[in-house]
Amino acid sequence: MENINAENKRTRSQRESRPILAIVILVVGNVLLAIALAASVSIGASEIGFTMVWDAIFAFDTDSTAHQIIEEVRLPRALTGALVGASLAVSGSILQGITRNPLAAPSIMGITDGAAFSLAIIYSFIPTMAYSQIMFWSFIGAGLGTILVFGIGSIAKGGLTPVKLALAGIAVGALLRSLASGIAIYNDVAQNMSFWYAGGLAGSKWLSLQLLLPISGIGLLLALVLAHSITVLNLGDDVAKGLGQRTFVTKGLGVLIVMMLTGAAVSVAGAIGFIGLVIPHITRFLVGADYKWIIPCAAILGALLLVLADIGARMINPPFETPVGALTAVIGVPFFLYLARKGGA
Amino acid sequence: MKLSTYIKQKPLLFIGLLSISIVVLFFVSLQTGTAALSPLTAIQTLFGNGTEKDSLILFEFRLPRIVIAILVGAGLAVSGAILQAITKNEIAEPGIIGINAGAGLAVVLFIFFVKDIPFGFSSTYLLPVTALVGALTAAIAIYLFAWKDGISPVRLVLVGIAVNSGINALLIIFQLRMDPKDFDQAITWLSGSIWGADWTYVLAVLPWVILLIPLAILKASSLDILHNGDDIASGLGIHVERERGIFLLIAVGLAGASVSVAGNIAFLGLVSPHLVRRIIGPKHQMLIPASALMGALLLIVADMIGKNLMAPSEIPVGIVISALGAPYFIYLLIKTD
């Protein structure tokens, strides 16, 4: 099959790396993220001042209602938002890196659909299942979806090419999604599923952080370790092989990291779209093609976008929550359109 | 293995096989349904010698539905083949030019805001028009945003991603605020279903398909050149921008018309050209007609299964397409280079 990749058409300006801008993004981004997290803890149905937030974290008082709200509801929610945002953005960056396809996103790799398939079964047949178990099984579903994709890509004749990986992801995803919708429509739980597809952080508890923190933490660290190999792989399979890289290992590790990060993120926060697709593009437009910079910057930008969108989700129409996946798109789309036109692509 | 090599060298044979399968399935599909007709009755009725009741079933319910499946399947498949060529992206499909998202949003908004129109009337005539308007609006928006001294394939894909994300966000917001009854109507549409089993709909899709698909076949050689790169194309004296613009219009027209009567049938436009390419190779002269037939065939089969498997309730055809097409596609992915 002919594979003339869109990537080849990237202009020189996008191939270059811009470390200074990247460092600026990392520093400013971290400061903004800290402010956003504080704001996220402070803003809500009952307004809590910044000093109170400070006290609640560093001098917790068990008798104070405000301290308890912060401790039990707001803090885990804000931290979950940051971790989920970072995980999705880094997953997307890695996928676009190893498939060399600008349309690649965590949601097309069978991961989100694997989790959706588990959930459709749980909602239909075991509706009383505890939250922690639901989380666990959707993570397992996400993992099985990914293994299926990677397995099919690997045993395919002609080897694991980027196109094969993307196509296998789409095919497995379509299959799992159709089965999930079939089960959901037949058992009348389709609207529950669509709440899950919309994603959200309302259910975040310390329990979700217990799953998220170790898995995402390890995943993000591994992503940084793998960054250099992905930069090389992104130049093309032949170039990478010529430079002595074992491309199959890089791809396998990349998919493993994506599975950990996306699996953990979707099992606590549902299918929050957009971040995993668009933050990697935005990051790449800004800092260039070196994944040593793309990965940390994408993590910061993803975390920042999701924390901000979550604040918006609570403020726009209280006491109802606006779907956070929709807000990330509303905030991000204009910026992305601007960059796509400016990028000279 | 021998047979597949043989077919690869004889694309016309493959096209012939697809056509025969469609004709056979056409007759099988005529007989099957809630009220079964025997093969003989079906054929007799088709040629005007049936009872009044049989004629009614055949001409007013089954025939238009099968014809629509053929037209829509062909339209989506050719639209997908064209888009994969002009964006040079293997995973491009009619969805990336905003057709599905735009049509989906228009339909959801319509169901959300216009509650008092009688169900039958609104779903027969107004929903398809609404969907077509939504599809074309989104496609125009993407085209305008992507235009900057011409349409580069990469920018088209990126802008498509952005606009689709934005429209889908709005779609989610409205969907979650719907009443459960409205939601059911919307989700059925969004999952894709051939509810437009009506001759009016056939007339609405037919002109697009019978004009645009032959046009695409006629210009197939420049599609080969566009697919192989702009530099080569300009070098060969093709007006790259003009040709790409024309093909984009063809793709939008085909997908818009299809989506407006059959809803959001995912995966068909992506997978049909791939299936065909893996069997007869990448030349568009043969790829386009074969994709059209493959799309039609898949949709007839899927509609037949969706209609009958859990009768009298129907499974949305979009779901059947994915459940059927994906495993076959995975098999081909594993077997071919």
XYZ file of C-alpha atoms in Angstrom:
682
model
C 0.000 0.000 0.000
C 1.207 3.459 -0.706
C 1.984 5.491 2.315
C 2.860 9.044 1.600
C 2.588 10.484 4.997
C 1.292 13.903 5.793
C 4.210 14.209 8.176
C 6.634 14.491 5.283
C 5.029 17.770 4.404
C 5.805 19.432 7.685
C 7.749 22.555 7.058
C 11.211 23.159 8.335
C 10.039 25.516 11.059
C 8.139 22.642 12.646
C 11.088 20.296 12.497
C 13.263 22.649 14.496
C 13.333 22.529 18.248
C 12.750 25.662 20.310
C 14.166 24.890 23.773
C 13.969 28.464 25.097
C 10.236 28.719 24.446
C 9.879 25.248 25.950
C 11.623 26.324 29.163
C 9.431 29.426 29.320
C 6.325 27.219 28.921
C 7.539 24.887 31.671
C 8.265 27.695 34.153
C 5.253 29.907 33.428
C 3.036 26.843 32.990
C 3.951 25.496 36.420
C 3.225 28.838 38.078
C -0.113 29.123 36.254
C -0.923 25.521 37.145
C -0.288 26.234 40.838
C -2.576 29.287 40.672
C -5.224 27.316 38.761
C -5.112 24.510 41.320
C -5.523 26.992 44.167
C -8.405 28.652 42.330
C -9.989 25.274 41.672
C -9.898 24.462 45.377
C -11.165 27.913 46.317
C -14.026 28.314 43.817
C -17.253 26.366 44.140
C -20.683 26.234 45.718
C -19.204 27.631 48.938
C -16.478 30.190 48.330
C -13.346 29.551 50.341
C -10.554 32.133 50.576
C -6.981 31.384 49.522
C -5.684 31.706 53.100
C -8.185 29.112 54.218
C -6.956 26.823 51.436
C -3.401 27.304 52.677
C -4.414 26.510 56.250
C -6.415 23.452 55.221
C -3.413 21.965 53.487
C -0.688 22.858 55.946
C -2.618 23.181 59.239
C -5.622 20.925 58.909
C -8.386 21.480 61.462
C -10.840 18.561 61.768
C -13.621 20.781 63.185
C -13.735 23.219 60.281
C -16.361 22.486 57.593
C -14.390 24.482 55.054
C -11.303 22.424 55.762
C -13.285 19.252 55.328
C -14.751 20.356 51.993
C -11.274 21.139 50.801
C -9.798 17.921 52.087
C -12.543 15.554 50.950
C -13.926 17.126 47.762
C -11.994 19.991 46.263
C -8.395 18.904 46.643
C -8.760 15.406 45.183
C -10.808 16.865 42.342
C -8.223 19.493 41.451
C -5.333 17.032 41.630
C -7.224 14.417 39.596
C -7.894 17.070 36.945
C -4.223 17.955 36.685
C -3.091 14.334 36.461
C -5.774 13.301 33.964
C -5.008 16.316 31.761
C -1.282 15.595 31.821
C -1.802 11.880 31.135
C -4.102 12.402 28.147
C -1.873 15.061 26.594
C 1.262 12.916 26.928
C -0.549 9.828 25.569
C -1.617 11.790 22.525
C 1.913 13.117 21.969
C 3.395 9.637 22.086
C 0.759 8.219 19.735
C 1.184 10.987 17.185
C 4.928 10.455 17.499
C 4.970 6.721 16.868
C 2.178 6.560 14.270
C 3.382 9.747 12.546
C -0.233 10.586 11.911
C -1.790 13.914 12.917
C -5.189 12.252 13.321
C -3.941 9.793 15.956
C -5.370 10.230 19.448
C -5.781 8.048 22.541
C -9.440 7.608 21.657
C -8.626 5.799 18.400
C -6.310 3.181 19.886
C -8.981 0.877 21.251
C -8.245 2.182 24.756
C -11.278 4.368 25.354
C -13.477 1.875 23.549
C -12.144 -1.019 25.611
C -13.094 0.845 28.776
C -16.487 1.731 27.268
C -17.092 -1.934 26.475
C -16.410 -2.932 30.105
C -18.706 -0.182 31.320
C -21.550 -1.144 28.981
C -21.416 -4.652 30.410
C -21.233 -3.397 34.004
C -24.071 -0.861 33.590
C -26.236 -3.483 31.879
C -25.680 -6.540 34.033
C -24.075 -5.511 37.344
C -25.483 -2.005 37.935
C -24.820 -2.172 41.679
C -21.061 -2.551 41.382
C -18.971 -0.359 43.702
C -17.164 2.677 42.315
C -13.699 1.314 42.983
C -14.524 -1.924 41.170
C -15.990 -0.097 38.181
C -12.768 1.888 37.980
C -10.691 -1.260 38.153
C -12.648 -3.073 35.442
C -12.648 -0.156 33.038
C -8.861 -0.025 33.422
C -8.737 -3.734 32.587
C -11.014 -3.130 29.575
C -8.758 -0.332 28.385
C -5.746 -2.616 28.726
C -7.357 -5.468 26.796
C -8.374 -3.089 23.998
C -4.792 -1.885 23.659
C -3.297 -5.373 23.759
C -5.694 -6.403 20.988
C -4.619 -3.432 18.840
C -0.928 -3.975 19.403
C -1.244 -7.727 18.918
C -3.030 -7.341 15.594
C -0.515 -4.734 14.460
C 2.375 -7.052 15.394
C 1.228 -10.276 13.759
C 0.235 -8.455 10.562
C 2.129 -9.397 7.417
C 4.712 -6.729 6.703
C 5.250 -5.875 10.365
C 4.161 -3.157 12.706
C 4.182 -0.104 10.454
C 2.783 3.195 11.752
C -0.148 2.931 9.333
C -0.950 -0.610 10.464
C -0.934 0.472 14.086
C -3.329 3.350 13.378
C -5.621 1.224 11.209
C -5.669 -1.632 13.718
C -6.534 0.916 16.413
C -9.439 2.253 14.401
C -10.753 -1.184 13.486
C -10.589 -2.594 17.017
C -12.028 0.653 18.374
C -14.949 0.556 15.934
C -15.636 -3.072 16.803
C -15.580 -2.556 20.575
C -17.601 0.656 20.318
C -20.268 -0.965 18.186
C -20.552 -3.853 20.625
C -20.696 -1.412 23.549
C -23.440 0.677 21.875
C -25.348 -2.457 20.916
C -25.290 -3.742 24.482
C -26.120 -0.303 25.884
C -29.037 0.388 23.534
C -30.449 -3.118 24.009
C -30.326 -2.817 27.805
C -31.503 0.789 27.819
C -28.414 2.282 29.445
C -27.325 4.395 26.452
C -27.804 7.742 28.166
C -25.711 6.614 31.169
C -23.018 5.684 28.684
C -23.220 9.071 27.050
C -22.558 10.741 30.410
C -19.457 8.614 30.625
C -18.453 9.492 27.045
C -18.797 13.161 27.956
C -16.328 12.633 30.807
C -16.073 14.592 34.018
C -14.270 15.039 37.292
C -17.300 15.227 39.575
C -16.739 11.710 40.934
C -13.088 12.281 41.884
C -12.151 11.061 45.345
C -8.917 10.157 47.060
C -9.756 6.647 45.929
C -9.401 7.688 42.293
C -6.071 9.319 43.067
C -4.876 6.082 44.624
C -5.284 4.414 41.228
C -4.268 7.409 39.159
C -1.195 8.662 40.998
C 1.042 5.576 40.852
C 0.046 4.541 37.319
C 0.156 7.995 35.764
C 3.251 8.925 37.742
C 5.195 5.932 36.447
C 3.761 6.436 32.952
C 4.837 10.083 32.803
C 8.352 9.254 34.015
C 8.690 6.445 31.453
C 7.477 8.847 28.765
C 10.344 11.212 29.598
C 12.809 8.330 29.419
C 11.445 7.240 26.036
C 11.323 10.801 24.652
C 14.610 10.633 22.758
C 13.731 7.347 21.030
C 10.384 8.797 19.953
C 12.068 11.840 18.438
C 14.238 9.500 16.369
C 11.338 7.198 15.466
C 9.346 10.213 14.352
C 11.901 10.763 11.583
C 10.686 7.518 10.030
C 11.120 3.799 10.599
C 13.983 3.509 8.128
C 15.930 6.408 9.592
C 15.422 5.087 13.110
C 16.570 1.598 12.097
C 19.552 3.115 10.311
C 20.492 4.872 13.537
C 20.467 1.506 15.303
C 17.107 1.761 17.041
C 15.067 -1.338 17.700
C 11.857 0.268 16.469
C 9.597 -2.572 17.600
C 10.755 -2.101 21.196
C 10.210 1.667 21.054
C 6.719 1.209 19.650
C 5.884 -1.476 22.184
C 7.041 0.647 25.116
C 5.240 3.673 23.673
C 1.977 1.754 23.427
C 2.478 0.393 26.956
C 2.886 3.928 28.326
C -0.141 5.130 26.386
C -2.137 2.230 27.781
C -1.173 3.053 31.366
C -1.793 6.793 31.049
C -5.003 6.709 29.033
C -6.345 3.662 30.839
C -5.924 5.316 34.242
C -7.310 8.632 32.973
C -10.462 7.235 31.356
C -11.225 4.923 34.232
C -11.402 7.816 36.700
C -12.695 10.610 34.454
C -14.500 9.012 31.498
C -13.795 9.710 27.840
C -12.643 13.313 27.974
C -11.929 14.053 24.339
C -9.945 16.803 22.679
C -6.995 17.092 25.109
C -5.281 13.969 23.808
C -5.765 15.032 20.199
C -5.150 18.751 20.223
C -2.729 19.534 23.073
C 0.000 17.502 21.333
C -0.494 19.552 18.158
C -0.455 22.824 20.061
C 2.682 21.782 21.933
C 4.386 20.738 18.741
C 3.540 24.008 17.049
C 5.046 25.871 20.006
C 8.198 23.941 20.919
C 9.126 22.061 17.738
C 9.747 18.393 17.074
C 11.974 17.307 19.977
C 10.019 15.008 22.275
C 12.381 15.792 25.156
C 10.541 19.158 25.235
C 7.182 18.106 23.792
C 6.423 15.590 26.548
C 6.908 17.796 29.633
C 5.316 20.817 27.930
C 2.314 18.761 26.777
C 1.918 17.455 30.333
C 1.837 20.982 31.779
C -0.473 22.367 29.087
C -2.835 19.404 29.341
C -3.008 19.678 33.123
C -3.572 23.444 32.940
C -6.315 23.153 30.317
C -8.241 20.474 32.197
C -8.025 22.237 35.588
C -9.234 25.503 34.020
C -12.000 23.761 32.073
C -13.125 22.022 35.253
C -13.387 25.363 37.070
C -15.488 26.594 34.155
C -17.605 23.431 34.231
C -18.620 24.218 37.821
C -19.105 27.960 37.358
C -21.097 28.306 34.131
C -24.415 26.867 35.196
C -24.409 25.993 38.925
C -25.456 23.743 40.504
C -25.329 21.756 37.242
C -21.991 20.793 35.781
C -21.267 21.555 32.154
C -19.417 18.613 30.535
C -15.728 19.326 30.936
C -14.783 17.674 27.629
C -16.952 20.223 25.868
C -15.301 23.104 27.702
C -11.767 21.960 26.920
C -12.790 22.126 23.268
C -14.423 25.530 23.615
C -11.239 26.923 25.204
C -8.802 25.102 22.952
C -10.373 25.167 19.475
C -9.895 28.869 18.647
C -6.263 28.720 19.736
C -5.691 25.559 17.736
C -7.320 27.009 14.619
C -5.084 30.055 14.902
C -1.957 27.902 15.183
C -3.023 25.583 12.346
C -3.393 28.556 10.004
C -0.273 30.317 11.192
C 1.888 27.184 11.104
C 2.416 27.423 7.342
C 1.649 23.727 7.068
C -3.823 -17.427 -2.089
C -3.775 -18.243 -5.818
C -7.252 -16.858 -6.260
C -6.370 -13.581 -4.569
C -3.314 -13.065 -6.803
C -5.506 -13.787 -9.790
C -8.093 -11.240 -8.693
C -5.395 -8.655 -8.101
C -4.436 -8.881 -11.777
C -8.053 -8.737 -12.910
C -9.753 -5.844 -11.137
C -12.656 -6.056 -13.583
C -13.343 -9.602 -12.430
C -13.499 -8.317 -8.846
C -15.897 -5.561 -9.869
C -18.003 -8.190 -11.630
C -18.071 -10.384 -8.517
C -19.149 -7.429 -6.374
C -21.916 -6.544 -8.829
C -23.248 -10.098 -8.903
C -23.234 -10.238 -5.097
C -25.215 -7.004 -4.980
C -27.822 -8.322 -7.406
C -28.190 -11.562 -5.442
C -28.484 -9.727 -2.140
C -30.938 -7.329 -3.698
C -33.340 -10.206 -4.308
C -32.649 -11.870 -0.950
C -33.264 -8.584 0.802
C -36.552 -8.068 -1.090
C -37.946 -11.262 0.428
C -36.804 -10.854 3.998
C -38.481 -8.750 6.623
C -41.364 -8.786 9.069
C -43.722 -10.070 6.381
C -41.836 -12.713 4.445
C -42.413 -13.060 0.712
C -41.409 -16.202 -1.138
C -38.743 -15.709 -3.816
C -41.288 -16.377 -6.554
C -43.837 -13.923 -5.152
C -41.157 -11.305 -4.754
C -40.051 -11.583 -8.361
C -43.614 -11.748 -9.671
C -44.552 -8.686 -7.670
C -41.487 -6.852 -8.843
C -42.603 -7.297 -12.440
C -46.115 -6.134 -11.668
C -47.967 -9.426 -11.188
C -48.416 -9.471 -7.419
C -51.313 -8.914 -5.075
C -52.042 -5.408 -3.879
C -50.678 -6.113 -0.404
C -47.449 -7.610 -1.707
C -46.962 -4.699 -4.083
C -47.418 -2.276 -1.223
C -44.798 -4.023 0.917
C -42.398 -4.348 -1.971
C -42.693 -0.985 -3.668
C -43.403 1.293 -0.742
C -41.231 -0.251 1.989
C -38.579 -2.658 0.807
C -37.509 -1.396 -2.586
C -36.836 2.224 -1.607
C -34.916 1.063 1.439
C -32.640 -1.229 -0.563
C -32.093 1.413 -3.221
C -31.157 3.907 -0.524
C -28.735 1.436 1.034
C -27.030 1.028 -2.348
C -26.834 4.764 -3.044
C -25.697 5.757 0.448
C -23.156 2.942 0.705
C -21.660 3.897 -2.651
C -21.682 7.600 -1.802
C -19.907 7.246 1.538
C -17.343 4.803 0.180
C -16.363 7.013 -2.764
C -16.264 10.061 -0.519
C -13.855 8.173 1.756
C -11.673 7.036 -1.142
C -11.365 10.601 -2.437
C -10.577 12.070 0.971
C -7.916 9.452 1.711
C -6.269 10.382 -1.581
C -6.403 14.177 -1.356
C -5.366 14.408 2.296
C -2.782 11.652 1.770
C -3.917 10.254 5.068
C -4.813 6.599 5.385
C -7.215 7.129 8.236
C -9.144 10.008 6.681
C -12.894 9.505 6.236
C -15.938 11.687 5.482
C -16.024 12.587 9.193
C -12.876 14.726 8.947
C -14.480 17.291 6.676
C -17.107 17.935 9.329
C -19.956 16.288 7.473
C -21.060 13.973 10.272
C -20.500 16.415 13.117
C -22.263 19.259 11.312
C -25.216 17.127 10.325
C -25.364 15.630 13.821
C -25.395 19.023 15.510
C -28.090 20.346 13.183
C -30.285 17.315 13.868
C -29.750 17.459 17.636
C -30.499 21.196 17.708
C -33.613 20.571 15.661
C -34.883 17.833 17.974
C -33.900 19.924 21.001
C -35.641 23.157 20.024
C -38.524 22.063 17.800
C -40.654 19.833 19.946
C -44.163 20.369 18.691
C -43.847 19.188 15.119
C -45.541 15.793 14.693
C -42.967 13.031 14.799
C -43.811 11.462 11.439
C -43.705 14.677 9.513
C -40.525 16.007 11.064
C -38.576 12.807 10.656
C -39.682 12.280 7.077
C -39.014 15.654 5.534
C -37.426 18.115 7.892
C -34.663 16.058 9.505
C -32.865 15.214 6.244
C -33.004 18.814 5.065
C -31.719 19.977 8.443
C -28.930 17.417 8.316
C -27.896 18.440 4.804
C -27.797 22.122 5.776
C -25.706 21.281 8.857
C -23.320 19.083 6.870
C -22.734 21.673 4.173
C -22.311 24.503 6.699
C -19.623 22.565 8.558
C -17.865 21.622 5.323
C -17.856 25.251 4.154
C -16.510 26.396 7.543
C -13.668 23.884 7.342
C -12.886 24.866 3.765
C -12.760 28.574 4.630
C -10.592 28.043 7.708
C -8.227 25.804 5.759
C -7.903 28.196 2.815
C -4.687 30.171 2.767
C -3.328 30.529 -0.770
C -4.846 27.148 -1.464
C -5.732 24.105 0.600
C -2.782 22.102 1.839
C -3.608 18.518 2.813
C -2.057 18.839 6.273
C -3.927 22.048 7.057
C -7.185 20.519 5.867
C -6.721 17.628 8.285
C -5.751 19.894 11.199
C -8.593 22.338 10.639
C -10.947 19.392 10.260
C -9.832 18.124 13.676
C -10.392 21.538 15.250
C -13.823 22.199 13.787
C -14.957 18.649 14.496
C -13.853 18.924 18.129
C -15.721 22.204 18.510
C -18.935 20.887 16.961
C -18.760 17.677 18.968
C -18.398 19.705 22.153
C -21.636 21.547 21.383
C -23.232 18.242 20.455
C -22.398 16.784 23.886
C -23.731 19.849 25.715
C -27.119 19.686 24.005
C -27.340 15.912 24.095
C -27.004 15.785 27.876
C -29.738 18.365 28.355
C -32.284 16.477 26.299
C -35.360 14.688 27.584
C -34.885 10.928 27.468
C -37.447 10.654 24.630
C -35.742 13.258 22.465
C -32.406 11.725 23.369
C -33.504 8.329 22.059
C -34.537 9.861 18.753
C -31.235 11.706 18.478
C -29.072 8.719 19.406
C -30.798 6.536 16.830
C -29.975 9.114 14.196
C -26.434 9.576 15.461
C -25.802 5.821 15.355
C -26.906 5.758 11.733
C -30.043 4.131 10.403
C -31.818 3.996 7.096
C -35.074 5.375 8.352
C -35.634 7.300 5.158
C -37.284 4.382 3.410
C -39.236 6.550 1.053
C -39.034 7.304 -2.689
C -38.678 11.022 -1.912
C -35.383 10.204 -0.260
C -34.253 8.103 -3.162
C -34.863 11.106 -5.390
C -32.961 13.304 -2.947
C -29.776 11.180 -3.035
C -29.928 9.769 -6.560
C -28.809 12.853 -8.539
C -25.731 13.368 -6.359
C -24.644 9.769 -6.681
C -25.265 9.274 -10.401
C -23.563 12.546 -11.284
C -20.653 12.685 -8.870
C -19.427 9.073 -8.862
C -18.989 8.893 -12.680
C -17.297 12.292 -12.513
C -14.866 10.927 -9.912
C -14.166 7.871 -12.086
C -13.627 10.108 -15.109
C -11.044 12.176 -13.258
C -9.503 9.174 -11.468
C -6.081 9.598 -13.020
C -5.571 13.040 -11.512
C -6.585 11.568 -8.165
C -3.679 9.117 -8.531
C -1.365 12.030 -9.168
C -2.690 14.148 -6.280
C -2.270 11.168 -3.981
C 1.371 10.859 -4.977
C 2.361 14.358 -3.961
C 1.879 17.970 -4.915
C 5.324 18.437 -6.404
C 4.883 15.555 -8.805
C 1.391 16.786 -9.596
C 2.532 20.321 -10.449
C 5.419 18.853 -12.390
C 2.981 16.867 -14.489
C 1.035 20.018 -15.267
C -1.999 19.442 -13.064
C -3.687 22.450 -11.519
C -3.245 21.067 -8.027
C -5.465 23.520 -6.203
C -8.274 23.403 -8.726
C -8.290 19.634 -8.912
C -8.162 19.255 -5.154
C -10.991 21.768 -4.777
C -13.141 19.848 -7.273
C -12.508 16.546 -5.536
C -13.246 18.061 -2.157
C -16.575 19.309 -3.505
C -17.381 15.873 -4.897
C -16.584 14.269 -1.540
C -18.661 16.812 0.380
C -21.619 16.428 -1.964
C -21.626 12.640 -1.771
C -21.169 12.430 1.978
C -23.601 15.254 2.718
C -26.381 13.688 0.659
C -25.727 10.259 2.192
C -25.628 11.473 5.775
C -28.781 13.522 5.334
C -30.905 10.438 4.667
C -29.041 7.729 6.544
C -27.602 9.461 9.588
C -24.147 9.095 10.947
C -22.964 5.768 9.542
C -19.457 5.567 10.896
C -16.611 3.410 9.575
C -18.145 2.621 6.158
C -16.399 5.497 4.371
C -13.112 4.629 6.021
C -13.130 0.907 5.556
C -14.604 0.340 2.068
C -11.730 1.920 0.125
C -9.222 0.100 2.340
C -10.826 -3.284 1.797
C -10.796 -2.732 -1.937
C -7.259 -1.325 -2.014
C -6.000 -4.420 -0.214
C -7.642 -6.633 -2.821
C -7.064 -4.862 -6.157
C -4.396 -2.236 -5.443
C -4.269 1.556 -5.351
C -5.165 2.704 -8.913
C -8.173 4.976 -8.600
C -9.579 4.109 -12.013
C -10.614 0.747 -10.540
C -10.545 1.706 -6.874
C -13.402 4.210 -7.121
C -15.999 1.989 -8.826
C -14.971 -1.022 -6.728
C -15.216 1.041 -3.511
C -18.665 2.229 -4.528
C -19.816 -1.359 -5.009
C -18.118 -2.527 -1.811
C -19.819 0.247 0.177
C -23.202 -0.607 -1.328
C -22.713 -4.309 -0.635
C -21.684 -3.750 2.994
C -24.615 -1.478 3.639
C -27.200 -3.852 2.106
C -25.890 -6.730 4.200
C -25.723 -4.614 7.357
C -29.217 -3.239 6.844
C -30.594 -6.719 6.273
C -28.996 -7.976 9.483
C -29.967 -4.892 11.487
C -33.568 -5.188 10.334
C -33.999 -8.908 10.974
C -31.680 -10.040 13.740
C -33.772 -8.754 16.624
C -37.020 -8.094 14.734
C -39.323 -6.307 15.285
C -36.851 -3.901 16.924
C -34.039 -2.705 14.682
C -30.335 -2.445 15.405
C -28.913 0.833 14.049
C -27.127 -0.039 10.823
C -24.013 1.913 11.827
C -23.453 -0.513 14.667
C -23.871 -3.519 12.381
C -21.407 -2.067 9.859
C -18.716 -1.759 12.523
C -19.439 -5.163 14.017
C -19.228 -6.786 10.546
C -16.658 -4.640 8.775
C -14.100 -4.430 11.575
C -13.339 -8.157 11.916
C -13.015 -8.579 8.128
C -10.811 -5.508 7.965
C -8.642 -6.845 10.809
C -8.304 -10.135 8.928
C -7.163 -8.280 5.805
C -4.761 -6.142 7.845
C -3.105 -9.277 9.162
C -3.030 -11.078 5.799
C -1.805 -8.356 3.454
C 1.177 -6.030 3.328
